[in-house]
C-alpha cells in the first residue's frame, strides 16, 4: 500500500448526494459540525435545501471532521465533496487530500504519478469511485516557473487537467512583493483577484455562464469563495449598479456614451431601483413544474357556488366530538373528505397520462395533495392512500402534513406520487381561481373563501355561508361531462354533509 493510498483511506470525503429525484444541486443551509468535531456513522452533519425540500444529511464515517469545503448559503453541485473526515486521528498529523479528492497540487512539484480529477457527472448517493486512469506530471522545464498552486483548482473547475506552464514568461511586475506570473505577451493583462493559472479567474462553468449572460467580466470580480473561487453571489454583486467609469480609463465608445447619458441631471437609472434574486430551490422547481404542466396538459376549469352552511355547523360539532379530541378540525378537512367521496363515485377521474407508452394509467389508490404555502415557497405534499382513511385519521395526517411543511421539513418522498390536489385559496380571502395541475396529476380543486351572502333558502332570501369551488382537470383524461359530475358531487356533499354517510 502506497503512502497516497493510505492517506486516501484515512481521509474520507463525503460528496453531495442526490437526495431527490434526479436533482443536480443543493444549497447548504446549516452545518451542525465544525473542523475538529468527532462524528459517528449516521450522524447528521448538515442540512441542505434542494429544489423540493430541506433535508438533513448523515455522514457515513466515524472519525474527526478535517475540513468543511463550503460555507452555509453556498449552492453545491451533486457529486461535489463537501466535507472530509479523518478516520484515524490517532495516527498523527498527515496531509489531507485536496477538495476534489486528488493530490495534483503536491504532484505538480514532484516527479511522480498523479490522478487528474475532471469535473464529475451528476452522481447519486455517495458518488462513484475515483477514476483509475493516471497521468504522469509534467517535469519542470529549465527557466519556466512552476504552475501556481491554484492551477489544479482551475483545472477542476474547467473540467480538464491543469494546463502546462506558459513557454514565454515576462518580467515580474513593478511591485517588489508581487510574484512572477507567466503570461503570453499577446494576452491582455487580467485582474489578480480570483485568478487561477495564467491569470484566469477561478469559477465553475455555471458561474461563468451567469457572468456572460449578465455581461460581467470575471477578471473584475473580487472572489469570496473558498480558495479564491468566484461564486454566484459575487457575480450578482458585481452586476449591481456601479459608479460610472471615468473618461481617463478610456472605455469603449459605447461605454462612454452610456456613462455620459447616465450622468445627466434629472435622469434616474432604473437598475438602481431594482433587485435581482437568483431563481433556485423551491421557486425554481415550482416554475419549471407549472410551465411543464400548463403547456403539456390541456386544462379545463369549471366553477360552482355552493351553500356550505350545514358543513360549517358540522365543523363546530366535530370540534366537540371526543373522537376528534386533539385533532385540528376545519372546513378544509370536510372539503378533502367530500373530494375523496366524489372520486370514489367517479373512479375513472383518478388517472394519469403516460405519454411515453401512450397509455392511461388508472389508479386504485388516492394520494391527496395539499398545496401548502411555506417560507420557502409553494410545495405540495400528499397524504398517501387518503381514500381509505377515516375522518380522524385524515385529520391527523392533514395536521402533520401542514405542520411539517411550515417547518420546512417535508421530505421529497412526501411530495412524490400525488394523484389529485386541493389548494385552499380561501385562507387569503380569495373567492376562487383557476389552479394549474400538479404535473402527473389529473385534477386540482380550489376551495375559496366562505362568506355570508344572501341566498335563496327554502323559498326565502336569507344570509347563508357560501363558497365557490373551482376544479381544473386534464382534458386528455377527463371529459367535460365527467368533470362536471365530479364537481357537482363535491358541492352536493358540502351542501348536505350527511351524504358523507350515505355516499361514503
mmCIF file of N, CA and C in Angstrom, residues 109-181:
data_model
loop_
_atom_site.group_PDB
_atom_site.id
_atom_site.type_symbol
_atom_site.label_atom_id
_atom_site.label_comp_id
_atom_site.label_asym_id
_atom_site.label_seq_id
_atom_site.Cartn_x
_atom_site.Cartn_y
_atom_site.Cartn_z
ATOM 1 N N UNK A 109 4.841 19.522 -8.196
ATOM 2 C CA UNK A 109 6.220 19.853 -7.898
ATOM 3 C C UNK A 109 7.081 18.626 -7.690
ATOM 4 N N UNK A 110 6.531 17.418 -7.891
ATOM 5 C CA UNK A 110 7.281 16.191 -7.714
ATOM 6 C C UNK A 110 7.217 15.366 -8.988
ATOM 7 N N UNK A 111 8.229 14.530 -9.205
ATOM 8 C CA UNK A 111 8.271 13.691 -10.397
ATOM 9 C C UNK A 111 7.665 12.343 -10.079
ATOM 10 N N UNK A 112 6.283 12.309 -9.963
ATOM 11 C CA UNK A 112 5.586 11.077 -9.665
ATOM 12 C C UNK A 112 4.210 11.125 -10.274
ATOM 13 N N UNK A 113 3.539 9.953 -10.308
ATOM 14 C CA UNK A 113 2.215 9.878 -10.900
ATOM 15 C C UNK A 113 1.222 10.655 -10.069
ATOM 16 N N UNK A 114 0.202 11.200 -10.760
ATOM 17 C CA UNK A 114 -0.888 11.887 -10.063
ATOM 18 C C UNK A 114 -2.176 11.553 -10.766
ATOM 19 N N UNK A 115 -3.256 11.567 -10.024
ATOM 20 C CA UNK A 115 -4.580 11.281 -10.585
ATOM 21 C C UNK A 115 -5.247 12.574 -10.988
ATOM 22 N N UNK A 116 -5.496 12.801 -12.282
ATOM 23 C CA UNK A 116 -6.265 14.000 -12.667
ATOM 24 C C UNK A 116 -7.718 13.808 -12.310
ATOM 25 N N UNK A 117 -8.314 14.868 -11.847
ATOM 26 C CA UNK A 117 -9.728 14.790 -11.436
ATOM 27 C C UNK A 117 -10.499 15.827 -12.215
ATOM 28 N N UNK A 118 -11.246 15.410 -13.237
ATOM 29 C CA UNK A 118 -12.056 16.337 -14.014
ATOM 30 C C UNK A 118 -13.371 16.588 -13.320
ATOM 31 N N UNK A 119 -14.189 17.412 -13.936
ATOM 32 C CA UNK A 119 -15.496 17.726 -13.338
ATOM 33 C C UNK A 119 -16.391 16.502 -13.438
ATOM 34 N N UNK A 120 -16.929 16.052 -12.306
ATOM 35 C CA UNK A 120 -17.701 14.824 -12.267
ATOM 36 C C UNK A 120 -19.086 15.030 -12.854
ATOM 37 N N UNK A 121 -19.643 13.962 -13.391
ATOM 38 C CA UNK A 121 -21.036 13.995 -13.830
ATOM 39 C C UNK A 121 -21.943 13.944 -12.618
ATOM 40 N N UNK A 122 -23.248 14.150 -12.830
ATOM 41 C CA UNK A 122 -24.188 14.096 -11.713
ATOM 42 C C UNK A 122 -24.150 12.710 -11.090
ATOM 43 N N UNK A 123 -23.979 12.672 -9.783
ATOM 44 C CA UNK A 123 -23.856 11.412 -9.075
ATOM 45 C C UNK A 123 -25.045 11.200 -8.173
ATOM 46 N N UNK A 124 -25.294 9.961 -7.793
ATOM 47 C CA UNK A 124 -26.363 9.602 -6.877
ATOM 48 C C UNK A 124 -25.750 8.899 -5.687
ATOM 49 N N UNK A 125 -26.248 9.167 -4.493
ATOM 50 C CA UNK A 125 -25.693 8.546 -3.284
ATOM 51 C C UNK A 125 -24.409 9.221 -2.904
ATOM 52 N N UNK A 126 -23.379 8.403 -2.596
ATOM 53 C CA UNK A 126 -22.130 8.960 -2.139
ATOM 54 C C UNK A 126 -21.113 9.125 -3.258
ATOM 55 N N UNK A 127 -21.532 8.939 -4.517
ATOM 56 C CA UNK A 127 -20.652 9.191 -5.632
ATOM 57 C C UNK A 127 -19.951 7.935 -6.109
ATOM 58 N N UNK A 128 -19.379 8.021 -7.314
ATOM 59 C CA UNK A 128 -18.687 6.888 -7.904
ATOM 60 C C UNK A 128 -17.247 6.839 -7.428
ATOM 61 N N UNK A 129 -16.612 5.675 -7.593
ATOM 62 C CA UNK A 129 -15.206 5.533 -7.211
ATOM 63 C C UNK A 129 -14.354 6.385 -8.131
ATOM 64 N N UNK A 130 -13.206 6.912 -7.645
ATOM 65 C CA UNK A 130 -12.352 7.741 -8.490
ATOM 66 C C UNK A 130 -11.813 6.954 -9.664
ATOM 67 N N UNK A 131 -11.521 7.660 -10.757
ATOM 68 C CA UNK A 131 -11.034 7.019 -11.965
ATOM 69 C C UNK A 131 -9.681 6.376 -11.728
ATOM 70 N N UNK A 132 -9.458 5.237 -12.418
ATOM 71 C CA UNK A 132 -8.182 4.552 -12.283
ATOM 72 C C UNK A 132 -7.153 5.069 -13.280
ATOM 73 N N UNK A 133 -7.554 5.954 -14.186
ATOM 74 C CA UNK A 133 -6.629 6.491 -15.168
ATOM 75 C C UNK A 133 -5.644 7.432 -14.503
ATOM 76 N N UNK A 134 -4.346 7.246 -14.801
ATOM 77 C CA UNK A 134 -3.318 8.081 -14.201
ATOM 78 C C UNK A 134 -2.520 8.778 -15.301
ATOM 79 N N UNK A 135 -1.976 9.901 -14.959
ATOM 80 C CA UNK A 135 -1.155 10.652 -15.898
ATOM 81 C C UNK A 135 0.069 11.169 -15.171
ATOM 82 N N UNK A 136 1.220 11.015 -15.812
ATOM 83 C CA UNK A 136 2.453 11.464 -15.174
ATOM 84 C C UNK A 136 2.543 12.980 -15.228
ATOM 85 N N UNK A 137 2.900 13.560 -14.104
ATOM 86 C CA UNK A 137 3.016 15.016 -14.030
ATOM 87 C C UNK A 137 4.138 15.504 -14.919
ATOM 88 N N UNK A 138 3.942 16.682 -15.494
ATOM 89 C CA UNK A 138 4.979 17.252 -16.357
ATOM 90 C C UNK A 138 6.198 17.660 -15.523
ATOM 91 N N UNK A 139 7.375 17.402 -16.063
ATOM 92 C CA UNK A 139 8.581 17.846 -15.377
ATOM 93 C C UNK A 139 8.789 19.332 -15.629
ATOM 94 N N UNK A 140 9.266 20.032 -14.609
ATOM 95 C CA UNK A 140 9.506 21.476 -14.807
ATOM 96 C C UNK A 140 10.608 21.706 -15.828
ATOM 97 N N UNK A 141 10.383 22.646 -16.750
ATOM 98 C CA UNK A 141 11.366 22.980 -17.763
ATOM 99 C C UNK A 141 12.322 24.046 -17.231
ATOM 100 N N UNK A 142 13.564 23.984 -17.658
ATOM 101 C CA UNK A 142 14.538 24.998 -17.203
ATOM 102 C C UNK A 142 14.081 26.389 -17.607
ATOM 103 N N UNK A 143 14.126 27.280 -16.644
ATOM 104 C CA UNK A 143 13.773 28.668 -16.901
ATOM 105 C C UNK A 143 12.298 28.963 -16.916
ATOM 106 N N UNK A 144 11.451 27.944 -16.691
ATOM 107 C CA UNK A 144 9.999 28.147 -16.681
ATOM 108 C C UNK A 144 9.484 27.952 -15.275
ATOM 109 N N UNK A 145 8.849 28.933 -14.689
ATOM 110 C CA UNK A 145 8.341 28.792 -13.316
ATOM 111 C C UNK A 145 7.301 27.693 -13.240
ATOM 112 N N UNK A 146 7.190 27.088 -12.065
ATOM 113 C CA UNK A 146 6.162 26.060 -11.831
ATOM 114 C C UNK A 146 4.791 26.704 -11.840
ATOM 115 N N UNK A 147 3.777 25.881 -12.106
ATOM 116 C CA UNK A 147 2.421 26.406 -12.095
ATOM 117 C C UNK A 147 2.043 26.888 -10.705
ATOM 118 N N UNK A 148 1.250 27.915 -10.622
ATOM 119 C CA UNK A 148 0.782 28.354 -9.302
ATOM 120 C C UNK A 148 -0.098 27.303 -8.677
ATOM 121 N N UNK A 149 -0.224 27.404 -7.352
ATOM 122 C CA UNK A 149 -0.985 26.389 -6.613
ATOM 123 C C UNK A 149 -2.436 26.349 -7.015
ATOM 124 N N UNK A 150 -2.949 27.418 -7.590
ATOM 125 C CA UNK A 150 -4.368 27.446 -7.952
ATOM 126 C C UNK A 150 -4.660 26.727 -9.256
ATOM 127 N N UNK A 151 -3.618 26.301 -9.981
ATOM 128 C CA UNK A 151 -3.845 25.645 -11.273
ATOM 129 C C UNK A 151 -4.699 24.403 -11.168
ATOM 130 N N UNK A 152 -4.428 23.476 -10.210
ATOM 131 C CA UNK A 152 -5.313 22.300 -10.127
ATOM 132 C C UNK A 152 -6.762 22.665 -9.847
ATOM 133 N N UNK A 153 -6.974 23.716 -9.036
ATOM 134 C CA UNK A 153 -8.354 24.126 -8.743
ATOM 135 C C UNK A 153 -9.031 24.621 -10.003
ATOM 136 N N UNK A 154 -8.285 25.446 -10.786
ATOM 137 C CA UNK A 154 -8.862 25.941 -12.025
ATOM 138 C C UNK A 154 -9.151 24.800 -12.989
ATOM 139 N N UNK A 155 -8.250 23.813 -13.033
ATOM 140 C CA UNK A 155 -8.459 22.679 -13.927
ATOM 141 C C UNK A 155 -9.715 21.920 -13.558
ATOM 142 N N UNK A 156 -9.933 21.738 -12.256
ATOM 143 C CA UNK A 156 -11.146 21.029 -11.806
ATOM 144 C C UNK A 156 -12.392 21.804 -12.155
ATOM 145 N N UNK A 157 -12.330 23.141 -12.054
ATOM 146 C CA UNK A 157 -13.493 23.952 -12.362
ATOM 147 C C UNK A 157 -13.815 23.910 -13.847
ATOM 148 N N UNK A 158 -12.788 23.831 -14.682
ATOM 149 C CA UNK A 158 -12.996 23.828 -16.120
ATOM 150 C C UNK A 158 -13.277 22.441 -16.669
ATOM 151 N N UNK A 159 -13.166 21.404 -15.826
ATOM 152 C CA UNK A 159 -13.460 20.062 -16.274
ATOM 153 C C UNK A 159 -12.358 19.440 -17.094
ATOM 154 N N UNK A 160 -11.090 19.850 -16.852
ATOM 155 C CA UNK A 160 -9.981 19.234 -17.578
ATOM 156 C C UNK A 160 -8.736 19.306 -16.707
ATOM 157 N N UNK A 161 -7.686 18.634 -17.151
ATOM 158 C CA UNK A 161 -6.447 18.634 -16.388
ATOM 159 C C UNK A 161 -5.803 20.008 -16.417
ATOM 160 N N UNK A 162 -4.935 20.274 -15.454
ATOM 161 C CA UNK A 162 -4.283 21.570 -15.360
ATOM 162 C C UNK A 162 -3.435 21.831 -16.593
ATOM 163 N N UNK A 163 -3.447 23.037 -17.154
ATOM 164 C CA UNK A 163 -2.674 23.332 -18.355
ATOM 165 C C UNK A 163 -1.187 23.392 -18.068
ATOM 166 N N UNK A 164 -0.389 23.214 -19.140
ATOM 167 C CA UNK A 164 1.066 23.276 -18.990
ATOM 168 C C UNK A 164 1.492 24.710 -18.786
ATOM 169 N N UNK A 165 2.670 24.940 -18.201
ATOM 170 C CA UNK A 165 3.154 26.304 -17.988
ATOM 171 C C UNK A 165 3.375 27.021 -19.299
ATOM 172 N N UNK A 166 3.222 28.342 -19.287
ATOM 173 C CA UNK A 166 3.488 29.161 -20.451
ATOM 174 C C UNK A 166 4.976 29.074 -20.807
ATOM 175 N N UNK A 167 5.259 29.109 -22.099
ATOM 176 C CA UNK A 167 6.643 28.950 -22.534
ATOM 177 C C UNK A 167 7.389 30.267 -22.562
ATOM 178 N N UNK A 168 6.683 31.376 -22.480
ATOM 179 C CA UNK A 168 7.364 32.664 -22.603
ATOM 180 C C UNK A 168 6.972 33.577 -21.476
ATOM 181 N N UNK A 169 7.555 33.416 -20.285
ATOM 182 C CA UNK A 169 7.218 34.291 -19.159
ATOM 183 C C UNK A 169 7.759 35.682 -19.378
ATOM 184 N N UNK A 170 7.097 36.659 -18.784
ATOM 185 C CA UNK A 170 7.572 38.041 -18.867
ATOM 186 C C UNK A 170 8.138 38.437 -17.526
ATOM 187 N N UNK A 171 8.671 39.599 -17.492
ATOM 188 C CA UNK A 171 9.294 40.060 -16.249
ATOM 189 C C UNK A 171 8.254 40.293 -15.189
ATOM 190 N N UNK A 172 8.694 40.235 -13.934
ATOM 191 C CA UNK A 172 7.779 40.432 -12.806
ATOM 192 C C UNK A 172 7.243 41.852 -12.809
ATOM 193 N N UNK A 173 6.042 42.066 -12.241
ATOM 194 C CA UNK A 173 5.508 43.436 -12.143
ATOM 195 C C UNK A 173 6.413 44.339 -11.330
ATOM 196 N N UNK A 174 6.128 45.654 -11.428
ATOM 197 C CA UNK A 174 6.991 46.621 -10.764
ATOM 198 C C UNK A 174 6.972 46.467 -9.254
ATOM 199 N N UNK A 175 5.838 46.079 -8.694
ATOM 200 C CA UNK A 175 5.763 45.953 -7.235
ATOM 201 C C UNK A 175 6.713 44.864 -6.772
ATOM 202 N N UNK A 176 7.604 45.131 -5.839
ATOM 203 C CA UNK A 176 8.613 44.130 -5.421
ATOM 204 C C UNK A 176 7.991 42.922 -4.758
ATOM 205 N N UNK A 177 6.803 43.061 -4.128
ATOM 206 C CA UNK A 177 6.241 41.930 -3.385
ATOM 207 C C UNK A 177 5.426 41.002 -4.268
ATOM 208 N N UNK A 178 5.167 41.415 -5.531
ATOM 209 C CA UNK A 178 4.303 40.609 -6.385
ATOM 210 C C UNK A 178 5.069 39.422 -6.945
ATOM 211 N N UNK A 179 4.434 38.226 -7.033
ATOM 212 C CA UNK A 179 5.111 37.054 -7.589
ATOM 213 C C UNK A 179 5.198 37.159 -9.100
ATOM 214 N N UNK A 180 6.083 36.389 -9.671
ATOM 215 C CA UNK A 180 6.235 36.344 -11.123
ATOM 216 C C UNK A 180 5.152 35.455 -11.691
ATOM 217 N N UNK A 181 4.341 35.989 -12.581
ATOM 218 C CA UNK A 181 3.252 35.228 -13.184
ATOM 219 C C UNK A 181 3.521 35.098 -14.667
#
